[in-house]
Amino acid sequence: MRRGERKWSKVKYDVLVAGGGPAGVAAAIASAREGARTLLIEKEACLGGMGTVGGVPAYGPFYDEDIELIGGIGQELLHKLMEDDLIPEKARNTRWYAIDSERLKRLLDEMVADNGVDILLHTYLTGVTGEDGHLLSVECVNKSGKFNIEADIFIDCTGDGDLAVMAGAGYEYGDEEGRVQAGTLCFKIAGFDTDAFLKYAQESGEDGNLSLAVARAKKDGAFVPNEMSVCGIGIYADGVASFNFGHVYNIRPLDSDGLTRAEMEARAALPRLMEFIRRYVPGAENAVLAASGPCIGIRESRRIVGRDRVTRADYDKRAKHADGIAAYNYPIDLHPPVPALWDEDKNKSLYVTSRYKHGESYDIPYGCLLPAGLSNVMVAGRCISSDRAMNASVRLMPICFGTGQAAGTAAALCTAEGIKPWDLDTDRLRDMLIANKCIIG
């Protein structure tokens, strides 16, 4: 057998999913459950996206207090994590669920395998073949060599919209000056006196952003330069914690030189971040840096131009759509692209003032998953069709599970019926999502 001539290049799949983060995992499992022969491709060594390779400390809200917003495959995963978690009882937060990234990696492996999904890790997309907006195959490279994989439907869950853009999709990027939200290299600490910290938090009213500790450091003139806050802390076992802390500005997530600079700059900043933590966070006096995320966390890049689009106006009016395939309610959470735009009052005000009341949510219409001009390509996750403000809400991992499951379910229905995604009966899709315990607001 010649180098690169592997079974992957000999099989035509019903559905190919690119990207193994929350959206990709949900899309692949949903597709396979509906009977489609499904392949999931991921460039990293594991599934999970920002929850594993990004080291993000916690999943955002799946619930609005007692109302379940994100159900289906995302909820299944959450319940499996809860079955054997190591989170100290007094540290549990029903709104933000701390992630044990090693447990998450193994669990995702099990879930995709148990549902009959074929998977290729360490595999990069290098191009596509097709014509007139119809994709025939994707070109890949990995240790086995270069090869093509054919499919009927392709779902882009890369976060950056790489596959869709290779196929010819249009996209929007960043703000009016082409700048995107700052990135963060999340990290874990060990030697953390969890009991001492939780006692301090209970007595002082400290929050998950360490607002009181940050205020003390600022008063002393000792907070980290060009930082305004700690974005989040997650305690997933006694003695350890994960931090979403530190920004890399002027980040260029679609540029290899830019990403290299960002990774190195972020690692160089870790000693300064640890100095603040040891000095101002009770219980962390003897903590050590255990690990940084395998890669920097990206909050924003491409937004694919779709047949429909969700916008800030949709957010403000709590828009509901006849073809709504997922519902969510996370506030508009924009991190500044450069330090000069850090306006603590303004940023906090937007996050707070955009917050919905209990029971409110917006819909994501099915058309946001369909790139304009492409007949058999779908998108899910962070790169769906939206404006920049709305993207700052739909980028959260829980809703990425929702859009991913919708895309995977739709793709399987289309391959079974021999139709294009735009011809799918959305009432039927919605009925199936409801039957599969996805939540439609």
GROMACS .gro file of C-alpha atoms in nm:
model
  441
    1MET     CA    1   0.000   0.000   0.000
    2ARG     CA    2   0.139   0.339  -0.097
    3ARG     CA    3   0.204   0.606   0.169
    4GLY     CA    4  -0.117   0.798   0.231
    5GLU     CA    5  -0.339   0.526   0.083
    6ARG     CA    6  -0.547   0.443   0.387
    7LYS     CA    7  -0.903   0.333   0.453
    8TRP     CA    8  -1.004   0.695   0.508
    9SER     CA    9  -0.937   0.770   0.141
   10LYS     CA   10  -1.131   0.462   0.028
   11VAL     CA   11  -1.457   0.528   0.211
   12LYS     CA   12  -1.724   0.781   0.119
   13TYR     CA   13  -1.896   0.909   0.429
   14ASP     CA   14  -2.247   1.038   0.460
   15VAL     CA   15  -2.132   1.317   0.692
   16LEU     CA   16  -1.786   1.457   0.761
   17VAL     CA   17  -1.739   1.682   1.063
   18ALA     CA   18  -1.430   1.901   1.089
   19GLY     CA   19  -1.332   2.008   1.440
   20GLY     CA   20  -1.375   1.815   1.764
   21GLY     CA   21  -1.481   2.084   2.010
   22PRO     CA   22  -1.829   2.094   2.167
   23ALA     CA   23  -1.999   2.167   1.835
   24GLY     CA   24  -1.808   1.900   1.646
   25VAL     CA   25  -1.857   1.629   1.906
   26ALA     CA   26  -2.231   1.699   1.923
   27ALA     CA   27  -2.263   1.714   1.544
   28ALA     CA   28  -2.080   1.385   1.492
   29ILE     CA   29  -2.269   1.196   1.764
   30ALA     CA   30  -2.606   1.333   1.649
   31SER     CA   31  -2.533   1.239   1.289
   32ALA     CA   32  -2.423   0.887   1.379
   33ARG     CA   33  -2.724   0.832   1.605
   34GLU     CA   34  -2.952   0.908   1.313
   35GLY     CA   35  -2.785   0.638   1.105
   36ALA     CA   36  -2.538   0.841   0.898
   37ARG     CA   37  -2.191   0.706   0.841
   38THR     CA   38  -1.991   0.980   1.011
   39LEU     CA   39  -1.624   1.080   1.031
   40LEU     CA   40  -1.491   1.336   1.280
   41ILE     CA   41  -1.157   1.506   1.203
   42GLU     CA   42  -0.959   1.692   1.470
   43LYS     CA   43  -0.616   1.857   1.436
   44GLU     CA   44  -0.527   1.823   1.805
   45ALA     CA   45  -0.450   1.510   2.009
   46CYS     CA   46  -0.788   1.502   2.183
   47LEU     CA   47  -1.148   1.614   2.157
   48GLY     CA   48  -1.307   1.886   2.366
   49GLY     CA   49  -1.183   2.209   2.213
   50MET     CA   50  -1.142   2.492   2.459
   51GLY     CA   51  -1.248   2.265   2.748
   52THR     CA   52  -0.940   2.047   2.696
   53VAL     CA   53  -0.677   2.190   2.461
   54GLY     CA   54  -0.769   2.543   2.570
   55GLY     CA   55  -0.776   2.462   2.941
   56VAL     CA   56  -1.088   2.675   3.001
   57PRO     CA   57  -1.178   2.630   3.371
   58ALA     CA   58  -1.552   2.578   3.344
   59TYR     CA   59  -1.849   2.524   3.119
   60GLY     CA   60  -2.081   2.821   3.108
   61PRO     CA   61  -2.448   2.795   3.196
   62PHE     CA   62  -2.659   2.507   3.066
   63TYR     CA   63  -2.948   2.634   3.281
   64ASP     CA   64  -3.131   2.955   3.354
   65GLU     CA   65  -3.173   2.879   3.723
   66ASP     CA   66  -3.437   2.601   3.713
   67ILE     CA   67  -3.493   2.621   3.335
   68GLU     CA   68  -3.291   2.388   3.115
   69LEU     CA   69  -3.162   2.576   2.810
   70ILE     CA   70  -2.910   2.334   2.661
   71GLY     CA   71  -3.020   1.973   2.660
   72GLY     CA   72  -2.940   1.682   2.434
   73ILE     CA   73  -2.581   1.565   2.394
   74GLY     CA   74  -2.435   1.857   2.589
   75GLN     CA   75  -2.655   1.776   2.886
   76GLU     CA   76  -2.565   1.406   2.860
   77LEU     CA   77  -2.199   1.497   2.881
   78LEU     CA   78  -2.256   1.725   3.177
   79HIS     CA   79  -2.441   1.452   3.368
   80LYS     CA   80  -2.165   1.200   3.296
   81LEU     CA   81  -1.905   1.443   3.429
   82MET     CA   82  -2.113   1.496   3.742
   83GLU     CA   83  -2.141   1.123   3.811
   84ASP     CA   84  -1.782   1.091   3.927
   85ASP     CA   85  -1.656   1.446   3.965
   86LEU     CA   86  -1.403   1.542   4.231
   87ILE     CA   87  -1.535   1.891   4.297
   88PRO     CA   88  -1.560   1.960   4.671
   89GLU     CA   89  -1.928   1.986   4.760
   90LYS     CA   90  -1.892   2.338   4.898
   91ALA     CA   91  -1.718   2.453   4.579
   92ARG     CA   92  -1.988   2.335   4.339
   93ASN     CA   93  -2.155   2.595   4.125
   94THR     CA   94  -2.473   2.493   3.945
   95ARG     CA   95  -2.433   2.777   3.694
   96TRP     CA   96  -2.064   2.731   3.601
   97TYR     CA   97  -1.937   2.373   3.605
   98ALA     CA   98  -1.562   2.332   3.670
   99ILE     CA   99  -1.390   2.113   3.411
  100ASP     CA  100  -1.152   1.828   3.489
  101SER     CA  101  -0.991   1.831   3.146
  102GLU     CA  102  -0.833   1.486   3.174
  103ARG     CA  103  -1.165   1.325   3.266
  104LEU     CA  104  -1.333   1.519   2.986
  105LYS     CA  105  -1.085   1.389   2.726
  106ARG     CA  106  -1.152   1.027   2.818
  107LEU     CA  107  -1.526   1.073   2.837
  108LEU     CA  108  -1.545   1.229   2.493
  109ASP     CA  109  -1.338   0.942   2.351
  110GLU     CA  110  -1.591   0.701   2.499
  111MET     CA  111  -1.896   0.892   2.376
  112VAL     CA  112  -1.789   0.918   2.013
  113ALA     CA  113  -1.672   0.555   2.005
  114ASP     CA  114  -1.989   0.424   2.171
  115ASN     CA  115  -2.200   0.604   1.910
  116GLY     CA  116  -2.014   0.458   1.613
  117VAL     CA  117  -1.835   0.773   1.500
  118ASP     CA  118  -1.512   0.720   1.307
  119ILE     CA  119  -1.244   0.962   1.424
  120LEU     CA  120  -0.908   1.090   1.306
  121LEU     CA  121  -0.693   1.292   1.546
  122HIS     CA  122  -0.373   1.475   1.446
  123THR     CA  123  -0.535   1.543   1.108
  124TYR     CA  124  -0.531   1.878   0.929
  125LEU     CA  125  -0.752   2.008   0.652
  126THR     CA  126  -0.540   2.142   0.367
  127GLY     CA  127  -0.799   2.202   0.096
  128VAL     CA  128  -1.124   2.097  -0.068
  129THR     CA  129  -1.243   1.973  -0.406
  130GLY     CA  130  -1.573   2.063  -0.567
  131GLU     CA  131  -1.737   2.309  -0.800
  132ASP     CA  132  -2.028   2.553  -0.816
  133GLY     CA  133  -2.066   2.558  -0.438
  134HIS     CA  134  -2.092   2.181  -0.408
  135LEU     CA  135  -1.816   2.008  -0.213
  136LEU     CA  136  -1.696   1.663  -0.317
  137SER     CA  137  -1.412   1.597  -0.075
  138VAL     CA  138  -1.169   1.748   0.172
  139GLU     CA  139  -0.793   1.722   0.139
  140CYS     CA  140  -0.618   1.614   0.459
  141VAL     CA  141  -0.269   1.549   0.588
  142ASN     CA  142  -0.148   1.354   0.889
  143LYS     CA  143   0.128   1.109   0.977
  144SER     CA  144  -0.009   0.867   0.717
  145GLY     CA  145   0.042   1.123   0.442
  146LYS     CA  146  -0.192   1.324   0.221
  147PHE     CA  147  -0.532   1.196   0.116
  148ASN     CA  148  -0.884   1.300   0.019
  149ILE     CA  149  -1.206   1.203   0.197
  150GLU     CA  150  -1.541   1.218   0.019
  151ALA     CA  151  -1.876   1.286   0.187
  152ASP     CA  152  -2.229   1.393   0.105
  153ILE     CA  153  -2.257   1.662   0.374
  154PHE     CA  154  -1.971   1.853   0.541
  155ILE     CA  155  -2.007   2.029   0.878
  156ASP     CA  156  -1.752   2.294   0.973
  157CYS     CA  157  -1.701   2.302   1.350
  158THR     CA  158  -1.346   2.436   1.338
  159GLY     CA  159  -1.430   2.755   1.525
  160ASP     CA  160  -1.246   2.957   1.262
  161GLY     CA  161  -1.467   2.843   0.973
  162ASP     CA  162  -1.166   2.696   0.791
  163LEU     CA  163  -1.353   2.434   0.588
  164ALA     CA  164  -1.634   2.667   0.483
  165VAL     CA  165  -1.389   2.935   0.369
  166MET     CA  166  -1.185   2.678   0.174
  167ALA     CA  167  -1.511   2.588   0.001
  168GLY     CA  168  -1.575   2.951  -0.093
  169ALA     CA  169  -1.793   3.085   0.190
  170GLY     CA  170  -1.787   3.453   0.268
  171TYR     CA  171  -1.712   3.571   0.620
  172GLU     CA  172  -1.689   3.866   0.854
  173TYR     CA  173  -1.400   3.920   1.092
  174GLY     CA  174  -1.354   4.126   1.405
  175ASP     CA  175  -1.460   4.484   1.460
  176GLU     CA  176  -1.473   4.767   1.209
  177GLU     CA  177  -1.092   4.790   1.223
  178GLY     CA  178  -1.038   4.417   1.180
  179ARG     CA  179  -0.949   4.355   1.545
  180VAL     CA  180  -1.072   4.057   1.748
  181GLN     CA  181  -1.117   3.997   2.118
  182ALA     CA  182  -0.803   3.932   2.318
  183GLY     CA  183  -0.703   3.569   2.370
  184THR     CA  184  -0.619   3.395   2.697
  185LEU     CA  185  -0.385   3.111   2.785
  186CYS     CA  186  -0.567   2.938   3.070
  187PHE     CA  187  -0.364   2.751   3.332
  188LYS     CA  188  -0.386   2.522   3.634
  189ILE     CA  189  -0.231   2.561   3.979
  190ALA     CA  190  -0.156   2.296   4.242
  191GLY     CA  191  -0.067   2.318   4.609
  192PHE     CA  192  -0.380   2.529   4.656
  193ASP     CA  193  -0.536   2.518   5.001
  194THR     CA  194  -0.891   2.477   4.878
  195ASP     CA  195  -1.046   2.474   5.223
  196ALA     CA  196  -0.873   2.800   5.321
  197PHE     CA  197  -0.984   2.967   4.999
  198LEU     CA  198  -1.345   2.854   5.028
  199LYS     CA  199  -1.357   2.968   5.391
  200TYR     CA  200  -1.226   3.309   5.282
  201ALA     CA  201  -1.477   3.326   4.996
  202GLN     CA  202  -1.768   3.239   5.225
  203GLU     CA  203  -1.668   3.494   5.489
  204SER     CA  204  -1.575   3.777   5.253
  205GLY     CA  205  -1.823   3.729   4.971
  206GLU     CA  206  -1.545   3.678   4.716
  207ASP     CA  207  -1.669   3.575   4.372
  208GLY     CA  208  -1.545   3.356   4.089
  209ASN     CA  209  -1.367   3.653   3.932
  210LEU     CA  210  -1.168   3.718   4.253
  211SER     CA  211  -1.301   4.073   4.248
  212LEU     CA  212  -1.202   4.147   4.609
  213ALA     CA  213  -0.848   4.017   4.562
  214VAL     CA  214  -0.814   4.217   4.242
  215ALA     CA  215  -0.938   4.532   4.417
  216ARG     CA  216  -0.676   4.490   4.693
  217ALA     CA  217  -0.400   4.446   4.437
  218LYS     CA  218  -0.513   4.752   4.241
  219LYS     CA  219  -0.521   4.959   4.560
  220ASP     CA  220  -0.161   4.855   4.623
  221GLY     CA  221  -0.066   4.932   4.264
  222ALA     CA  222   0.035   4.568   4.230
  223PHE     CA  223  -0.212   4.421   3.982
  224VAL     CA  224  -0.085   4.278   3.655
  225PRO     CA  225  -0.019   4.549   3.392
  226ASN     CA  226  -0.282   4.580   3.117
  227GLU     CA  227  -0.525   4.361   3.310
  228MET     CA  228  -0.853   4.466   3.470
  229SER     CA  229  -0.990   4.143   3.616
  230VAL     CA  230  -0.966   3.769   3.653
  231CYS     CA  231  -1.206   3.613   3.401
  232GLY     CA  232  -1.278   3.305   3.609
  233ILE     CA  233  -1.155   3.034   3.844
  234GLY     CA  234  -1.267   2.672   3.855
  235ILE     CA  235  -1.200   2.432   4.143
  236TYR     CA  236  -1.235   2.077   4.014
  237ALA     CA  237  -1.061   1.886   4.297
  238ASP     CA  238  -0.910   1.949   4.640
  239GLY     CA  239  -0.580   2.131   4.607
  240VAL     CA  240  -0.607   2.232   4.242
  241ALA     CA  241  -0.778   2.503   4.040
  242SER     CA  242  -0.791   2.634   3.684
  243PHE     CA  243  -0.769   3.001   3.592
  244ASN     CA  244  -0.905   3.199   3.299
  245PHE     CA  245  -0.672   3.492   3.358
  246GLY     CA  246  -0.448   3.708   3.142
  247HIS     CA  247  -0.500   3.860   2.799
  248VAL     CA  248  -0.294   3.863   2.482
  249TYR     CA  249  -0.388   4.170   2.282
  250ASN     CA  250  -0.359   4.241   1.910
  251ILE     CA  251  -0.401   3.869   1.854
  252ARG     CA  252  -0.416   3.736   1.498
  253PRO     CA  253  -0.584   3.395   1.522
  254LEU     CA  254  -0.572   3.328   1.147
  255ASP     CA  255  -0.200   3.395   1.114
  256SER     CA  256   0.068   3.141   1.213
  257ASP     CA  257   0.322   3.409   1.304
  258GLY     CA  258   0.059   3.587   1.509
  259LEU     CA  259  -0.039   3.270   1.694
  260THR     CA  260   0.325   3.189   1.766
  261ARG     CA  261   0.380   3.534   1.913
  262ALA     CA  262   0.062   3.503   2.118
  263GLU     CA  263   0.156   3.164   2.269
  264MET     CA  264   0.504   3.284   2.366
  265GLU     CA  265   0.381   3.616   2.504
  266ALA     CA  266   0.115   3.440   2.711
  267ARG     CA  267   0.363   3.193   2.862
  268ALA     CA  268   0.603   3.476   2.943
  269ALA     CA  269   0.327   3.647   3.144
  270LEU     CA  270   0.249   3.346   3.365
  271PRO     CA  271   0.505   3.431   3.640
  272ARG     CA  272   0.341   3.774   3.685
  273LEU     CA  273  -0.004   3.617   3.706
  274MET     CA  274   0.120   3.363   3.962
  275GLU     CA  275   0.278   3.641   4.168
  276PHE     CA  276  -0.061   3.808   4.203
  277ILE     CA  277  -0.233   3.480   4.288
  278ARG     CA  278   0.017   3.385   4.561
  279ARG     CA  279   0.015   3.731   4.713
  280TYR     CA  280  -0.353   3.818   4.706
  281VAL     CA  281  -0.557   3.495   4.693
  282PRO     CA  282  -0.593   3.333   5.037
  283GLY     CA  283  -0.502   2.965   5.021
  284ALA     CA  284  -0.270   3.014   4.723
  285GLU     CA  285   0.036   3.133   4.916
  286ASN     CA  286   0.229   2.815   4.834
  287ALA     CA  287   0.062   2.732   4.505
  288VAL     CA  288   0.267   2.635   4.202
  289LEU     CA  289   0.194   2.656   3.832
  290ALA     CA  290   0.099   2.301   3.736
  291ALA     CA  291   0.029   2.343   3.362
  292SER     CA  292  -0.081   2.593   3.103
  293GLY     CA  293  -0.330   2.509   2.833
  294PRO     CA  294  -0.186   2.320   2.537
  295CYS     CA  295  -0.291   2.617   2.323
  296ILE     CA  296  -0.410   2.972   2.373
  297GLY     CA  297  -0.784   3.024   2.394
  298ILE     CA  298  -0.937   3.212   2.101
  299ARG     CA  299  -1.257   3.406   2.162
  300GLU     CA  300  -1.320   3.541   1.814
  301SER     CA  301  -1.220   3.500   1.452
  302ARG     CA  302  -1.434   3.440   1.142
  303ARG     CA  303  -1.813   3.462   1.131
  304ILE     CA  304  -1.942   3.280   0.824
  305VAL     CA  305  -2.195   3.466   0.610
  306GLY     CA  306  -2.507   3.250   0.615
  307ARG     CA  307  -2.853   3.236   0.462
  308ASP     CA  308  -2.974   3.389   0.789
  309ARG     CA  309  -2.795   3.589   1.057
  310VAL     CA  310  -2.849   3.658   1.426
  311THR     CA  311  -2.771   4.010   1.540
  312ARG     CA  312  -2.762   4.239   1.841
  313ALA     CA  313  -3.115   4.344   1.745
  314ASP     CA  314  -3.226   3.980   1.777
  315TYR     CA  315  -3.058   3.964   2.114
  316ASP     CA  316  -3.223   4.282   2.239
  317LYS     CA  317  -3.573   4.174   2.138
  318ARG     CA  318  -3.533   3.813   2.258
  319ALA     CA  319  -3.609   3.705   1.902
  320LYS     CA  320  -3.793   3.380   1.838
  321HIS     CA  321  -3.786   3.214   1.498
  322ALA     CA  322  -4.010   2.957   1.332
  323ASP     CA  323  -3.696   2.762   1.238
  324GLY     CA  324  -3.520   2.808   1.573
  325ILE     CA  325  -3.289   2.514   1.640
  326ALA     CA  326  -3.134   2.621   1.973
  327ALA     CA  327  -3.202   2.875   2.245
  328TYR     CA  328  -2.966   3.056   2.481
  329ASN     CA  329  -2.943   3.361   2.703
  330TYR     CA  330  -2.577   3.433   2.786
  331PRO     CA  331  -2.496   3.808   2.802
  332ILE     CA  332  -2.288   3.991   2.543
  333ASP     CA  333  -1.933   3.930   2.667
  334LEU     CA  334  -1.680   4.128   2.462
  335HIS     CA  335  -1.315   4.140   2.569
  336PRO     CA  336  -1.121   4.435   2.426
  337PRO     CA  337  -0.877   4.373   2.139
  338VAL     CA  338  -0.620   4.621   2.276
  339PRO     CA  339  -0.546   4.754   2.628
  340ALA     CA  340  -0.642   5.109   2.529
  341LEU     CA  341  -1.002   4.992   2.490
  342TRP     CA  342  -1.017   4.850   2.842
  343ASP     CA  343  -1.296   5.048   3.001
  344GLU     CA  344  -1.384   4.848   3.309
  345ASP     CA  345  -1.710   5.027   3.374
  346LYS     CA  346  -1.817   5.007   3.008
  347ASN     CA  347  -1.729   4.639   2.967
  348LYS     CA  348  -1.893   4.537   3.291
  349SER     CA  349  -2.192   4.752   3.211
  350LEU     CA  350  -2.251   4.579   2.878
  351TYR     CA  351  -2.216   4.235   3.034
  352VAL     CA  352  -2.454   4.330   3.315
  353THR     CA  353  -2.706   4.544   3.126
  354SER     CA  354  -2.742   4.290   2.845
  355ARG     CA  355  -2.823   4.012   3.091
  356TYR     CA  356  -3.169   3.866   3.047
  357LYS     CA  357  -3.431   3.829   3.314
  358HIS     CA  358  -3.517   3.482   3.438
  359GLY     CA  359  -3.702   3.284   3.171
  360GLU     CA  360  -3.590   3.494   2.873
  361SER     CA  361  -3.389   3.358   2.580
  362TYR     CA  362  -3.320   3.410   2.211
  363ASP     CA  363  -3.341   3.160   1.925
  364ILE     CA  364  -3.077   3.072   1.668
  365PRO     CA  365  -3.249   3.013   1.331
  366TYR     CA  366  -3.150   2.716   1.117
  367GLY     CA  367  -3.033   2.946   0.835
  368CYS     CA  368  -2.739   3.058   1.049
  369LEU     CA  369  -2.590   2.709   1.001
  370LEU     CA  370  -2.605   2.732   0.619
  371PRO     CA  371  -2.323   2.924   0.446
  372ALA     CA  372  -2.454   3.135   0.162
  373GLY     CA  373  -2.361   2.996  -0.180
  374LEU     CA  374  -2.268   2.645  -0.063
  375SER     CA  375  -2.506   2.354  -0.123
  376ASN     CA  376  -2.376   2.080   0.108
  377VAL     CA  377  -2.170   2.258   0.375
  378MET     CA  378  -2.300   2.350   0.719
  379VAL     CA  379  -2.140   2.533   1.011
  380ALA     CA  380  -2.187   2.504   1.387
  381GLY     CA  381  -2.024   2.653   1.694
  382ARG     CA  382  -1.845   2.985   1.718
  383CYS     CA  383  -1.834   3.050   1.342
  384ILE     CA  384  -2.212   3.049   1.274
  385SER     CA  385  -2.363   3.345   1.093
  386SER     CA  386  -2.394   3.636   1.338
  387ASP     CA  387  -2.284   3.991   1.393
  388ARG     CA  388  -2.000   4.063   1.633
  389ALA     CA  389  -2.212   4.146   1.937
  390MET     CA  390  -2.422   3.832   1.908
  391ASN     CA  391  -2.108   3.626   1.848
  392ALA     CA  392  -1.996   3.730   2.196
  393SER     CA  393  -2.290   3.528   2.332
  394VAL     CA  394  -2.309   3.232   2.090
  395ARG     CA  395  -1.936   3.154   2.133
  396LEU     CA  396  -2.000   2.991   2.473
  397MET     CA  397  -1.940   2.616   2.484
  398PRO     CA  398  -2.293   2.509   2.595
  399ILE     CA  399  -2.468   2.672   2.299
  400CYS     CA  400  -2.201   2.525   2.068
  401PHE     CA  401  -2.327   2.181   2.176
  402GLY     CA  402  -2.676   2.298   2.075
  403THR     CA  403  -2.587   2.427   1.729
  404GLY     CA  404  -2.366   2.122   1.673
  405GLN     CA  405  -2.642   1.874   1.755
  406ALA     CA  406  -2.881   2.062   1.528
  407ALA     CA  407  -2.633   2.055   1.239
  408GLY     CA  408  -2.554   1.685   1.285
  409THR     CA  409  -2.920   1.590   1.303
  410ALA     CA  410  -3.001   1.796   0.994
  411ALA     CA  411  -2.711   1.650   0.799
  412ALA     CA  412  -2.819   1.293   0.875
  413LEU     CA  413  -3.177   1.368   0.769
  414CYS     CA  414  -3.051   1.519   0.445
  415THR     CA  415  -2.832   1.224   0.355
  416ALA     CA  416  -3.114   0.980   0.431
  417GLU     CA  417  -3.353   1.170   0.202
  418GLY     CA  418  -3.097   1.268  -0.062
  419ILE     CA  419  -3.169   1.641  -0.026
  420LYS     CA  420  -2.964   1.954   0.036
  421PRO     CA  421  -2.961   2.121   0.378
  422TRP     CA  422  -3.157   2.421   0.251
  423ASP     CA  423  -3.441   2.190   0.136
  424LEU     CA  424  -3.487   2.030   0.477
  425ASP     CA  425  -3.825   2.063   0.646
  426THR     CA  426  -3.729   2.264   0.955
  427ASP     CA  427  -4.048   2.167   1.137
  428ARG     CA  428  -3.938   1.807   1.111
  429LEU     CA  429  -3.589   1.898   1.231
  430ARG     CA  430  -3.730   2.084   1.530
  431ASP     CA  431  -3.959   1.791   1.615
  432MET     CA  432  -3.661   1.559   1.612
  433LEU     CA  433  -3.451   1.791   1.829
  434ILE     CA  434  -3.732   1.812   2.082
  435ALA     CA  435  -3.771   1.434   2.076
  436ASN     CA  436  -3.398   1.401   2.140
  437LYS     CA  437  -3.435   1.628   2.445
  438CYS     CA  438  -3.270   1.932   2.297
  439ILE     CA  439  -3.422   2.249   2.437
  440ILE     CA  440  -3.608   2.481   2.202
  441GLY     CA  441  -3.709   2.809   2.361
   0.00000   0.00000   0.00000
